Short mmCIF file of C-alpha atoms in Angstrom, two decimals:
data_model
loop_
_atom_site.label_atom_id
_atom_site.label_comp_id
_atom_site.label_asym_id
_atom_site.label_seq_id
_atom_site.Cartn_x
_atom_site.Cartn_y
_atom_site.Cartn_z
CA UNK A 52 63.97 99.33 111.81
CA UNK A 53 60.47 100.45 112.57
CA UNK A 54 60.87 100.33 116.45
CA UNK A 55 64.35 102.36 116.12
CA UNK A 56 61.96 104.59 113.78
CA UNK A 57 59.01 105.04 116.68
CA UNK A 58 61.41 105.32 119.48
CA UNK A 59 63.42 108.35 118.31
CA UNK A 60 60.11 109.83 118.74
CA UNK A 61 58.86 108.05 121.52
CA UNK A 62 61.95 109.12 123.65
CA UNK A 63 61.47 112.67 123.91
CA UNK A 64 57.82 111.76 124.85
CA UNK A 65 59.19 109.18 127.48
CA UNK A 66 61.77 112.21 128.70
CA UNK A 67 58.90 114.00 129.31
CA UNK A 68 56.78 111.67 131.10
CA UNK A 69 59.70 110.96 133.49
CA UNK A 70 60.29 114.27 134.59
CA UNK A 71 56.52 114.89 135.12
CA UNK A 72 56.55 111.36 137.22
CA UNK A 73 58.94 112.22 139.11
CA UNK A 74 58.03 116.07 139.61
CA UNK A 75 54.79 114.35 141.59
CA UNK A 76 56.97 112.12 143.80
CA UNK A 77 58.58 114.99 144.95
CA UNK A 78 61.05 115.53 143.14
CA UNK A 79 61.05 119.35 142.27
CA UNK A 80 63.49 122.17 141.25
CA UNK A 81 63.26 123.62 144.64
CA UNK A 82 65.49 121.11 146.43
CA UNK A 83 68.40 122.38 144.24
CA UNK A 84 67.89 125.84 145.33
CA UNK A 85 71.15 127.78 145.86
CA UNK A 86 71.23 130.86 148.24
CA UNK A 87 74.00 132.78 147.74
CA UNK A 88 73.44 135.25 151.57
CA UNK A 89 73.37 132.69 154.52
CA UNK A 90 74.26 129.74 152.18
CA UNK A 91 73.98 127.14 155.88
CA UNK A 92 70.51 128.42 156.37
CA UNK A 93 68.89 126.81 152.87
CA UNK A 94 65.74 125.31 153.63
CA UNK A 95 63.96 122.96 150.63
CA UNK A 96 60.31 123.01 150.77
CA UNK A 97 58.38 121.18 148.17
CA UNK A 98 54.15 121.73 149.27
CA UNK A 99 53.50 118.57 146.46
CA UNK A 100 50.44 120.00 145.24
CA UNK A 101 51.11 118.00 142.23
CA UNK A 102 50.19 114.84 144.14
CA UNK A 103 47.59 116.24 145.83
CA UNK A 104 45.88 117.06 142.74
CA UNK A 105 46.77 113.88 140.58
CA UNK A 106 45.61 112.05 143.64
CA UNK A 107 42.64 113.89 143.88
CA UNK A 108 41.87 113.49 140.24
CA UNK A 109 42.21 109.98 139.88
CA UNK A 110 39.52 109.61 143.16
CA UNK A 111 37.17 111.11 141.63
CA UNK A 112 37.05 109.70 138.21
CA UNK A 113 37.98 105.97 138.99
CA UNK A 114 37.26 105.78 142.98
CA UNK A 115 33.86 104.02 142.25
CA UNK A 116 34.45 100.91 140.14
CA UNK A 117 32.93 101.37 136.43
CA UNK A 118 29.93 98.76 135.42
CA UNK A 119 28.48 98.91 132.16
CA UNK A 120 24.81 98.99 131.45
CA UNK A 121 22.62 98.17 127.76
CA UNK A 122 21.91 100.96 126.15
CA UNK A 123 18.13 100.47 124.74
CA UNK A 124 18.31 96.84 126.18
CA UNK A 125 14.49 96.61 125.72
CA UNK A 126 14.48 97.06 122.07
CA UNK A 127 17.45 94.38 121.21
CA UNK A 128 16.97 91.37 123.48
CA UNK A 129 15.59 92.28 126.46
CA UNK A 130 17.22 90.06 128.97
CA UNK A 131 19.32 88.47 126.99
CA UNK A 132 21.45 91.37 126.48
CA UNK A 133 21.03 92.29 130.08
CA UNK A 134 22.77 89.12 131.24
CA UNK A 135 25.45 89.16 128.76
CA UNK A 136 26.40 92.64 129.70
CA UNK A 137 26.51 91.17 134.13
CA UNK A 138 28.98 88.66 131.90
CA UNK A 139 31.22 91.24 130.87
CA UNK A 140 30.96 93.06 134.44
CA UNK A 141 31.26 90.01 136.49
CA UNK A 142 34.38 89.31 133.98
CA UNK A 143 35.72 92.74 134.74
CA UNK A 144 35.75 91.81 138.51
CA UNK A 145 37.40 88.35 137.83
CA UNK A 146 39.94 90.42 135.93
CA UNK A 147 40.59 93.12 139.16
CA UNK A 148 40.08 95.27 135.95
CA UNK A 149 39.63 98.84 138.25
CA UNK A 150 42.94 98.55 140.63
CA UNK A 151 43.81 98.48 136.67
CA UNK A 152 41.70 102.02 136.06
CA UNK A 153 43.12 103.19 139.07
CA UNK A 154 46.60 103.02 137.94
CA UNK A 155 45.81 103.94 134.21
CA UNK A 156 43.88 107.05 135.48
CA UNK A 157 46.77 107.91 138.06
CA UNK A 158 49.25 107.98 135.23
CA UNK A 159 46.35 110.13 132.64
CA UNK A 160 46.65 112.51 135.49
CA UNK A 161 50.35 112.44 136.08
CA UNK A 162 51.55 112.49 131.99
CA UNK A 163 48.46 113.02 129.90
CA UNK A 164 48.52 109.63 128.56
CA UNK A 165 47.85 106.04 129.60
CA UNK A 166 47.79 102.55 128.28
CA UNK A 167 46.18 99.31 129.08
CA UNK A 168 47.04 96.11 127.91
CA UNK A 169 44.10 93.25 127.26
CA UNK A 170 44.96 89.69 126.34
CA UNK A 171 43.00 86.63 126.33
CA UNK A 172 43.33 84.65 130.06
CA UNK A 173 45.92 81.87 129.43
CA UNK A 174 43.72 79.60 132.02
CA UNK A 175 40.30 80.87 130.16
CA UNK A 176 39.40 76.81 129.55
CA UNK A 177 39.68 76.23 133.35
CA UNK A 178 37.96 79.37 134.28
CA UNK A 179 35.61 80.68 131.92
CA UNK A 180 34.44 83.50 134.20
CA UNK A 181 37.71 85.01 133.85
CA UNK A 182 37.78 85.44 129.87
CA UNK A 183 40.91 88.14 129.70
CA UNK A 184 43.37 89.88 131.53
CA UNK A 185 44.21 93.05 131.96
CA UNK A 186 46.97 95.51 132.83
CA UNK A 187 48.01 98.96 132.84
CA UNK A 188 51.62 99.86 131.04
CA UNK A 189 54.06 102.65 132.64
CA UNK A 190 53.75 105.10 129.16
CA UNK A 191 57.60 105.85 129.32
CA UNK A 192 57.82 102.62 128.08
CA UNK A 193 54.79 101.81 126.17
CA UNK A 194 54.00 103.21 123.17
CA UNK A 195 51.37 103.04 120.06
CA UNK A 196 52.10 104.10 116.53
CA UNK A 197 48.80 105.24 114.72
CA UNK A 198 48.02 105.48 110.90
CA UNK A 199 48.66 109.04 109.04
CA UNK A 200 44.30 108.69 108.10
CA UNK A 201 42.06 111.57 109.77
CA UNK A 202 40.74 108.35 112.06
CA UNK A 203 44.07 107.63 113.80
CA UNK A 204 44.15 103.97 113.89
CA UNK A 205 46.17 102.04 115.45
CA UNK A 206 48.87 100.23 113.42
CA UNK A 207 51.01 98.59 116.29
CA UNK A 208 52.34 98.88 119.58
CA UNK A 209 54.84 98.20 121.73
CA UNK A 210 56.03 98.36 124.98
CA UNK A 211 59.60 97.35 126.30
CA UNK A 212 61.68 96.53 129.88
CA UNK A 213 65.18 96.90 130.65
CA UNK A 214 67.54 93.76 132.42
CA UNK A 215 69.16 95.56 135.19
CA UNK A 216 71.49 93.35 135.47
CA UNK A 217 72.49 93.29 131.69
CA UNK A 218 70.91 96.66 130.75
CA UNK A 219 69.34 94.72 127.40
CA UNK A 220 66.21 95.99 125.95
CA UNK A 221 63.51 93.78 125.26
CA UNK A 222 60.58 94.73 122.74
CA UNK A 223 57.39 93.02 122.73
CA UNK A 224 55.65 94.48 120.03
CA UNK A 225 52.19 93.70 119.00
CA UNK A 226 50.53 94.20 115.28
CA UNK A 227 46.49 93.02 115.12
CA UNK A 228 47.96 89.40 113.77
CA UNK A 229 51.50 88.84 115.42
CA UNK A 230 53.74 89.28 118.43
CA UNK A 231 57.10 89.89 117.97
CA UNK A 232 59.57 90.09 121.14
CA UNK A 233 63.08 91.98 119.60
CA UNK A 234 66.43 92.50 121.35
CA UNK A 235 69.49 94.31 119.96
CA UNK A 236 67.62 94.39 116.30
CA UNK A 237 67.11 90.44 116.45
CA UNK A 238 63.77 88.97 116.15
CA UNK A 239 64.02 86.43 119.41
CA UNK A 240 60.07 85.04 119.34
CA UNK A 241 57.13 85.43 116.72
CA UNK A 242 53.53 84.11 117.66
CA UNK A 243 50.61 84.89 116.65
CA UNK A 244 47.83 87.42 117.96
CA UNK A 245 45.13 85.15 119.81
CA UNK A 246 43.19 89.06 120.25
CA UNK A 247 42.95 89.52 116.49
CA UNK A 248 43.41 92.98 117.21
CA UNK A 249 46.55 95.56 119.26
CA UNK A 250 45.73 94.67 122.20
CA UNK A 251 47.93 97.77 123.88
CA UNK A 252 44.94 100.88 124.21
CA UNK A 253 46.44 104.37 124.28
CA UNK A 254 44.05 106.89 126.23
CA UNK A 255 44.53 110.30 126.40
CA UNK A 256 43.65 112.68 129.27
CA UNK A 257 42.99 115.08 126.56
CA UNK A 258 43.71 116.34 122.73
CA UNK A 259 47.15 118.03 124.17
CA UNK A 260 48.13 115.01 126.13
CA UNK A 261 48.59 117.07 128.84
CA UNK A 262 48.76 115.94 132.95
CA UNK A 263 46.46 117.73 134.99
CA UNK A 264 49.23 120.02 137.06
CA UNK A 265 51.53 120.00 133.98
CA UNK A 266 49.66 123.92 133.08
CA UNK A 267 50.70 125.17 136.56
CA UNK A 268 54.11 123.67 136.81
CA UNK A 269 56.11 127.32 137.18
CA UNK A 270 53.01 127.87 139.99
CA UNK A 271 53.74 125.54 142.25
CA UNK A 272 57.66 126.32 141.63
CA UNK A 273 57.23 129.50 143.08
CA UNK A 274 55.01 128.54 146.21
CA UNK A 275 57.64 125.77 146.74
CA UNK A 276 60.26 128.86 146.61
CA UNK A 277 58.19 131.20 148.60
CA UNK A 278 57.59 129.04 151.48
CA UNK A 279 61.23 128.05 151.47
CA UNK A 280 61.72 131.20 151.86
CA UNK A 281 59.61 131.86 154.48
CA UNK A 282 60.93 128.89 156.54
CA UNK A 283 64.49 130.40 155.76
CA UNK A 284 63.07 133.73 157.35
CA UNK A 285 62.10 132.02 160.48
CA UNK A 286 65.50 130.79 161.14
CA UNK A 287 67.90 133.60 159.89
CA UNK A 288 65.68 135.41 162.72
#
């Protein structure tokens, strides 16, 4: 009930975030161009500036990995605070935790939104320097549903993948105490929350949710149409 509840509004959202996902892989309204004079001379250019920019973007705000640092370290502990904070960077190295910034930046940039996922390491008693693990979640099939307060908290989340052999939906969806994996309305698995908390973290590129070429999308239509045109010139002469 409450997942068929958050998806009806989570699909136009996911819609959304396809078409903008696939408009920077190249896939643009250019290649469907019809051209009614000289129909056998109809040349599809698409000048992905979309990528370029995204790719771009993400460079230059994740390209360095991010280390954090005690703020007034000297005041609350001195070096103790100093080496638990190289714990928590050394344990974001164990965790490959910025190939997962990368990828959550890349898709900020791409649909306005991104999600990570944190969970406890299952081998944390055999490896202690790798405390959690971390991934980031494709957002057309992640999402988070937030309380109606001025603070926005999160309630639950959940994120979901398709058999393709079957085409069954599976649910995992995660509340600060339980985990709940669902399938045609049927609760399949419940276990509890070792992270005490949702441990799926929406980020948003910014208060519109918007990707950074989604502005300028009509733009880069019509230089994908002009030089089409152009090329089209070039061989009708």
């Amino acid at each position: 009930g409450l997942i068929d509840r958050a998806l009806a509004v989570h699909a136009a959202n996911a819609a959304d975030a396809n078409y903008l996902h696939r408009y920077f892989l190249g896939e643009q309204p250019v290649l469907r161009r019809l051209k009614k004079v000289r129909p056998d001379i109809n040349n599809a250019i698409v000048e992905n500036r979309a990528y370029q920019i995204c790719k771009d973007r993400t460079d230059s705000l994740a390209g360095e990995p991010i280390t954090y640092s005690a703020h007034n370290a000297s005041k609350d502990g001195g070096e103790s605070v100093s080496s638990s904070v190289q714990l928590l960077n050394d344990a974001c190295v164990a965790a490959d935790k910025h190939a997962c910034d990368l990828e959550l930046v890349q898709w900020m940039n791409e649909v306005g939104v991104g999600y990570r996922l944190v969970m406890p390491a299952p081998t944390i008693a055999e490896d202690p320097s790798r405390p959690f693990v971390v991934a980031s979640l494709d957002p057309r099939s992640t999402f988070v549903v937030r309380s109606n307060s001025v603070f926005r908290e999160p309630l639950w989340a959940c994120t979901y993948v398709t058999d393709p052999e079957t085409h069954e939906v599976a649910y995992t969806a995660y509340t600060p105490d339980r985990v709940f994996v669902v399938s045609r309305g049927v609760v399949l698995s419940e276990d509890h929350n070792p992270l005490g908390a949702v441990p799926i973290v929406e980020y948003q590129a910014n208060p519109e949710r918007m990707g950074v070429f989604e502005a300028v999308i009509s733009l880069f239509d019509a230089i994908n149409e002009v030089e089409s045109n152009r090329v089209d010139g070039v061989a009708q002469l």
